[in-house]
Amino acid sequence: MADMAAHGAHPPGFAHQFEEMAQQREAGSLGMWVFLVTEIMFFGGLFATYTVYRSLHPQAFEMGSHLLEARFGATNTAVLISSSLTMALAIHSAQTGKSKSTIIGYLIATLVLGAAFIGIKLYFEWYHDYVEHLIPGIDFVIRPEWGHAGSQVPLFFCFYFFMTGLHALHMVIGIGILSVLAIMTARQRFSSEYYAPLEISGLYWHFVDIVWIFLFPLLYLIGGRYGTGVH
Amino acid sequence: MSDQEQRGHIVPVGIYVRIFLGLIVLTGITTAAAYVDLGAMNTVVALAIAVVKMLLVVLFFMHVKYSTNLTRLVIIAGFFWLAILVALTLSDELTRHWTPESGAWSALLPILPRFF
């Protein structure tokens, strides 16, 4: 790569402080992982708090969980996993030098699946929760059939809305990133040698997928969905 | 330097599709398992499946299987710090009732001065 040392001889996207493209790529994904570690700690704080309060109020968390529709949570998990596949395929298309319309197609597919996730969440879940008076701080009605643990059910819904809300915020940011990537691809900014923004945004998108992989069982599937008489 | 190294590792599409199918199947299993009464094991099973799904995403979709040891070290350090956060928090929260200290103090109340 010594011939690249002369200025102006750099391939597109290659920053001159790096010795070679492989080093630049490694530095990029390492930096992104450092950011993702801060995200792990950010969501980790919520998961730890969730664990403490669930151990303090197991019954209330179980009752709260049973008020959520597991089928929507499972559907959204499948939607997110599909979007992770299309994201991986978008990067693969760039790596193997496919046409820009192929890459944009996969990016748009990822974006649409991400939007579908938020649509399902808003329309079938959060709106439904609002109608059912299950939003603490806005409109929450404690039902008598919940018994003595009922007064702690709003606590479960606080966790539910904060955790899914924070996750959805990450999805919205991800959709914005995908839009920018599609425009960059259309302007032919990427090649089979340089596709770092795609790779790094992919890491972010998959991370958000992983957060949901844990949120789904922890919020929707507590204590099993078999009849325990606490509905 | 080879062309392969220059372009980064290319994972075949077949592997992506298989990982995707594996994740969908595991989502089905975790949902179905929630309808079976396993007692306290329900949560353990759900979390174990979630960890397997996370590993599939991290290793293949996020290319960590093909990344350098330095990147892996950063990731493992991140999860290690998360383990410290959870372990130390729970070691306090879950053991508070082990020592009946408040009971011992309240036994002194009758002999303490009235302003207590």
CSV table of N, CA and C in Angstrom, one decimal, chain A residues 121-204:
chain,number,residue,atom,x,y,z
A,121,LYS,N,-46.6,-1.2,17.3
A,121,LYS,CA,-46.5,-0.8,18.6
A,121,LYS,C,-47.5,0.3,19.0
A,122,LEU,N,-47.5,1.3,18.1
A,122,LEU,CA,-48.4,2.5,18.3
A,122,LEU,C,-49.8,2.1,18.2
A,123,TYR,N,-50.2,1.5,17.1
A,123,TYR,CA,-51.6,1.3,16.8
A,123,TYR,C,-52.3,0.1,17.6
A,124,PHE,N,-51.6,-1.1,17.6
A,124,PHE,CA,-52.2,-2.2,18.3
A,124,PHE,C,-51.9,-2.3,19.8
A,125,GLU,N,-50.8,-1.6,20.2
A,125,GLU,CA,-50.4,-1.8,21.6
A,125,GLU,C,-50.6,-0.5,22.4
A,126,TRP,N,-49.8,0.5,22.2
A,126,TRP,CA,-49.9,1.7,23.0
A,126,TRP,C,-51.3,2.4,22.9
A,127,TYR,N,-51.9,2.4,21.7
A,127,TYR,CA,-53.2,3.0,21.6
A,127,TYR,C,-54.2,2.2,22.4
A,128,HIS,N,-54.1,0.8,22.3
A,128,HIS,CA,-55.0,-0.1,23.0
A,128,HIS,C,-54.8,0.1,24.5
A,129,ASP,N,-53.5,0.3,25.0
A,129,ASP,CA,-53.3,0.5,26.4
A,129,ASP,C,-53.9,1.8,26.9
A,130,TYR,N,-53.9,2.8,26.0
A,130,TYR,CA,-54.6,4.0,26.4
A,130,TYR,C,-56.1,3.9,26.6
A,131,VAL,N,-56.7,3.1,25.6
A,131,VAL,CA,-58.1,2.9,25.7
A,131,VAL,C,-58.4,2.1,27.0
A,132,GLU,N,-57.6,1.2,27.4
A,132,GLU,CA,-57.8,0.3,28.5
A,132,GLU,C,-57.4,1.0,29.8
A,133,HIS,N,-57.0,2.3,29.8
A,133,HIS,CA,-56.6,3.0,31.0
A,133,HIS,C,-55.4,2.4,31.7
A,134,LEU,N,-54.3,2.1,30.9
A,134,LEU,CA,-53.1,1.4,31.4
A,134,LEU,C,-51.9,2.3,31.3
A,135,ILE,N,-52.0,3.6,31.1
A,135,ILE,CA,-50.8,4.5,31.0
A,135,ILE,C,-50.6,5.3,32.3
A,136,PRO,N,-49.7,4.9,33.1
A,136,PRO,CA,-49.4,5.6,34.4
A,136,PRO,C,-49.1,7.1,34.1
A,137,GLY,N,-49.6,7.9,35.0
A,137,GLY,CA,-49.3,9.4,34.8
A,137,GLY,C,-50.3,10.1,33.9
A,138,ILE,N,-50.9,9.3,33.0
A,138,ILE,CA,-51.8,10.0,32.0
A,138,ILE,C,-53.3,9.5,32.3
A,139,ASP,N,-53.4,8.2,32.3
A,139,ASP,CA,-54.7,7.6,32.6
A,139,ASP,C,-54.6,6.2,33.1
A,140,PHE,N,-54.6,5.9,34.4
A,140,PHE,CA,-54.4,4.6,34.8
A,140,PHE,C,-55.5,4.3,35.8
A,141,VAL,N,-56.3,3.2,35.6
A,141,VAL,CA,-57.3,2.8,36.5
A,141,VAL,C,-56.9,1.4,37.1
A,142,ILE,N,-56.8,1.4,38.4
A,142,ILE,CA,-56.4,0.1,39.1
A,142,ILE,C,-57.7,-0.7,39.2
A,143,ARG,N,-57.7,-1.9,38.7
A,143,ARG,CA,-58.9,-2.7,38.7
A,143,ARG,C,-59.1,-3.5,40.0
A,144,PRO,N,-60.3,-3.6,40.5
A,144,PRO,CA,-60.4,-4.3,41.8
A,144,PRO,C,-60.1,-5.8,41.7
A,145,GLU,N,-60.2,-6.4,40.5
A,145,GLU,CA,-59.9,-7.9,40.4
A,145,GLU,C,-58.4,-8.2,40.6
A,146,TRP,N,-57.6,-7.1,40.6
A,146,TRP,CA,-56.1,-7.4,40.7
A,146,TRP,C,-55.8,-7.7,42.2
A,147,GLY,N,-56.7,-7.4,43.1
A,147,GLY,CA,-56.4,-7.7,44.5
A,147,GLY,C,-55.4,-6.7,45.2
A,148,HIS,N,-54.8,-7.2,46.2
A,148,HIS,CA,-53.9,-6.4,47.0
A,148,HIS,C,-52.7,-6.0,46.3
A,149,ALA,N,-52.2,-6.8,45.3
A,149,ALA,CA,-51.0,-6.4,44.5
A,149,ALA,C,-51.3,-5.4,43.4
A,150,GLY,N,-52.6,-5.1,43.3
A,150,GLY,CA,-53.0,-4.2,42.1
A,150,GLY,C,-52.4,-2.9,42.1
A,151,SER,N,-52.1,-2.3,43.4
A,151,SER,CA,-51.6,-1.0,43.4
A,151,SER,C,-50.2,-0.9,42.9
A,152,GLN,N,-49.5,-2.1,42.7
A,152,GLN,CA,-48.2,-2.0,42.1
A,152,GLN,C,-48.1,-2.3,40.6
A,153,VAL,N,-49.3,-2.6,40.0
A,153,VAL,CA,-49.4,-2.8,38.6
A,153,VAL,C,-48.9,-1.6,37.8
A,154,PRO,N,-49.3,-0.4,38.2
A,154,PRO,CA,-48.8,0.8,37.4
A,154,PRO,C,-47.2,0.8,37.4
A,155,LEU,N,-46.6,0.2,38.4
A,155,LEU,CA,-45.1,0.2,38.4
A,155,LEU,C,-44.6,-0.6,37.2
A,156,PHE,N,-45.3,-1.8,37.0
A,156,PHE,CA,-44.9,-2.6,35.8
A,156,PHE,C,-45.1,-1.8,34.5
A,157,PHE,N,-46.2,-1.1,34.4
A,157,PHE,CA,-46.4,-0.3,33.2
A,157,PHE,C,-45.5,0.9,33.0
A,158,CYS,N,-45.0,1.4,34.1
A,158,CYS,CA,-43.9,2.4,34.0
A,158,CYS,C,-42.7,1.8,33.3
A,159,PHE,N,-42.3,0.6,33.8
A,159,PHE,CA,-41.1,-0.1,33.2
A,159,PHE,C,-41.5,-0.4,31.7
A,160,TYR,N,-42.7,-0.9,31.5
A,160,TYR,CA,-43.1,-1.2,30.1
A,160,TYR,C,-42.9,0.0,29.1
A,161,PHE,N,-43.5,1.1,29.6
A,161,PHE,CA,-43.5,2.3,28.7
A,161,PHE,C,-42.1,2.9,28.5
A,162,PHE,N,-41.3,2.9,29.6
A,162,PHE,CA,-40.0,3.5,29.5
A,162,PHE,C,-39.1,2.6,28.7
A,163,MET,N,-39.1,1.3,28.9
A,163,MET,CA,-38.2,0.4,28.2
A,163,MET,C,-38.6,0.3,26.7
A,164,THR,N,-39.9,0.1,26.4
A,164,THR,CA,-40.3,0.0,25.0
A,164,THR,C,-40.2,1.4,24.3
A,165,GLY,N,-40.5,2.4,25.1
A,165,GLY,CA,-40.4,3.8,24.6
A,165,GLY,C,-38.9,4.1,24.2
A,166,LEU,N,-38.0,3.8,25.1
A,166,LEU,CA,-36.6,4.1,24.8
A,166,LEU,C,-36.1,3.2,23.6
A,167,HIS,N,-36.6,2.0,23.5
A,167,HIS,CA,-36.3,1.2,22.4
A,167,HIS,C,-36.8,1.7,21.1
A,168,ALA,N,-38.1,2.2,21.1
A,168,ALA,CA,-38.7,2.8,20.0
A,168,ALA,C,-38.0,4.0,19.5
A,169,LEU,N,-37.5,4.8,20.5
A,169,LEU,CA,-36.7,6.0,20.2
A,169,LEU,C,-35.5,5.6,19.4
A,170,HIS,N,-34.8,4.5,19.8
A,170,HIS,CA,-33.7,4.0,19.1
A,170,HIS,C,-34.0,3.6,17.6
A,171,MET,N,-35.2,3.0,17.5
A,171,MET,CA,-35.7,2.6,16.2
A,171,MET,C,-35.9,3.8,15.3
A,172,VAL,N,-36.5,4.9,15.9
A,172,VAL,CA,-36.8,6.1,15.1
A,172,VAL,C,-35.4,6.7,14.6
A,173,ILE,N,-34.4,6.7,15.5
A,173,ILE,CA,-33.1,7.2,15.1
A,173,ILE,C,-32.6,6.3,14.0
A,174,GLY,N,-32.7,5.0,14.1
A,174,GLY,CA,-32.3,4.0,13.1
A,174,GLY,C,-32.9,4.3,11.8
A,175,ILE,N,-34.2,4.6,11.8
A,175,ILE,CA,-34.9,4.9,10.5
A,175,ILE,C,-34.3,6.1,9.9
A,176,GLY,N,-34.0,7.1,10.7
A,176,GLY,CA,-33.3,8.3,10.1
A,176,GLY,C,-32.0,8.0,9.5
A,177,ILE,N,-31.2,7.1,10.2
A,177,ILE,CA,-29.9,6.7,9.7
A,177,ILE,C,-30.1,6.0,8.4
A,178,LEU,N,-31.0,5.1,8.3
A,178,LEU,CA,-31.3,4.3,7.1
A,178,LEU,C,-31.6,5.2,5.9
A,179,SER,N,-32.4,6.3,6.2
A,179,SER,CA,-32.7,7.2,5.1
A,179,SER,C,-31.5,7.9,4.6
A,180,VAL,N,-30.6,8.3,5.5
A,180,VAL,CA,-29.4,9.0,5.0
A,180,VAL,C,-28.5,8.0,4.2
A,181,LEU,N,-28.5,6.7,4.7
A,181,LEU,CA,-27.7,5.7,4.0
A,181,LEU,C,-28.2,5.5,2.6
A,182,ALA,N,-29.5,5.5,2.4
A,182,ALA,CA,-30.1,5.3,1.1
A,182,ALA,C,-29.7,6.4,0.2
A,183,ILE,N,-29.7,7.7,0.7
A,183,ILE,CA,-29.3,8.8,-0.1
A,183,ILE,C,-27.8,8.7,-0.5
A,184,MET,N,-27.0,8.4,0.5
A,184,MET,CA,-25.6,8.2,0.2
A,184,MET,C,-25.3,7.2,-0.8
A,185,THR,N,-26.1,6.0,-0.7
A,185,THR,CA,-25.9,5.0,-1.7
A,185,THR,C,-26.3,5.5,-3.1
A,186,ALA,N,-27.4,6.3,-3.2
A,186,ALA,CA,-27.8,6.8,-4.5
A,186,ALA,C,-26.8,7.7,-5.1
A,187,ARG,N,-26.0,8.4,-4.2
A,187,ARG,CA,-25.0,9.3,-4.7
A,187,ARG,C,-23.7,8.6,-4.9
A,188,GLN,N,-23.7,7.3,-4.9
A,188,GLN,CA,-22.6,6.4,-5.2
A,188,GLN,C,-21.4,6.7,-4.3
A,189,ARG,N,-21.7,6.8,-3.0
A,189,ARG,CA,-20.6,7.1,-2.0
A,189,ARG,C,-19.9,5.8,-1.6
A,190,PHE,N,-20.5,4.6,-1.9
A,190,PHE,CA,-20.0,3.3,-1.4
A,190,PHE,C,-19.4,2.5,-2.5
A,191,SER,N,-18.5,1.6,-2.2
A,191,SER,CA,-18.0,0.6,-3.1
A,191,SER,C,-17.7,-0.7,-2.4
A,192,SER,N,-17.2,-1.7,-3.1
A,192,SER,CA,-16.9,-2.9,-2.4
A,192,SER,C,-15.7,-2.8,-1.5
A,193,GLU,N,-14.9,-1.7,-1.7
A,193,GLU,CA,-13.8,-1.4,-0.7
A,193,GLU,C,-14.2,-0.6,0.4
A,194,TYR,N,-15.1,0.4,0.2
A,194,TYR,CA,-15.5,1.3,1.2
A,194,TYR,C,-17.0,1.3,1.4
A,195,TYR,N,-17.4,0.8,2.6
A,195,TYR,CA,-18.9,0.7,2.9
A,195,TYR,C,-19.0,0.9,4.4
A,196,ALA,N,-18.0,1.6,5.1
A,196,ALA,CA,-18.0,1.7,6.5
A,196,ALA,C,-19.3,2.2,7.1
A,197,PRO,N,-19.9,3.3,6.5
A,197,PRO,CA,-21.2,3.8,7.1
A,197,PRO,C,-22.3,2.7,7.2
A,198,LEU,N,-22.3,1.8,6.1
A,198,LEU,CA,-23.3,0.8,6.1
A,198,LEU,C,-23.0,-0.2,7.2
A,199,GLU,N,-21.8,-0.7,7.3
A,199,GLU,CA,-21.3,-1.6,8.3
A,199,GLU,C,-21.6,-1.2,9.7
A,200,ILE,N,-21.3,0.1,10.0
A,200,ILE,CA,-21.4,0.6,11.4
A,200,ILE,C,-22.9,0.9,11.7
A,201,SER,N,-23.7,1.4,10.8
A,201,SER,CA,-25.1,1.5,11.0
A,201,SER,C,-25.7,0.2,11.2
A,202,GLY,N,-25.2,-0.8,10.5
A,202,GLY,CA,-25.7,-2.2,10.7
A,202,GLY,C,-25.5,-2.7,12.1
A,203,LEU,N,-24.3,-2.4,12.7
A,203,LEU,CA,-24.1,-2.8,14.1
A,203,LEU,C,-25.1,-2.1,15.0
A,204,TYR,N,-25.4,-0.9,14.7
A,204,TYR,CA,-26.4,-0.2,15.6
A,204,TYR,C,-27.8,-0.8,15.4
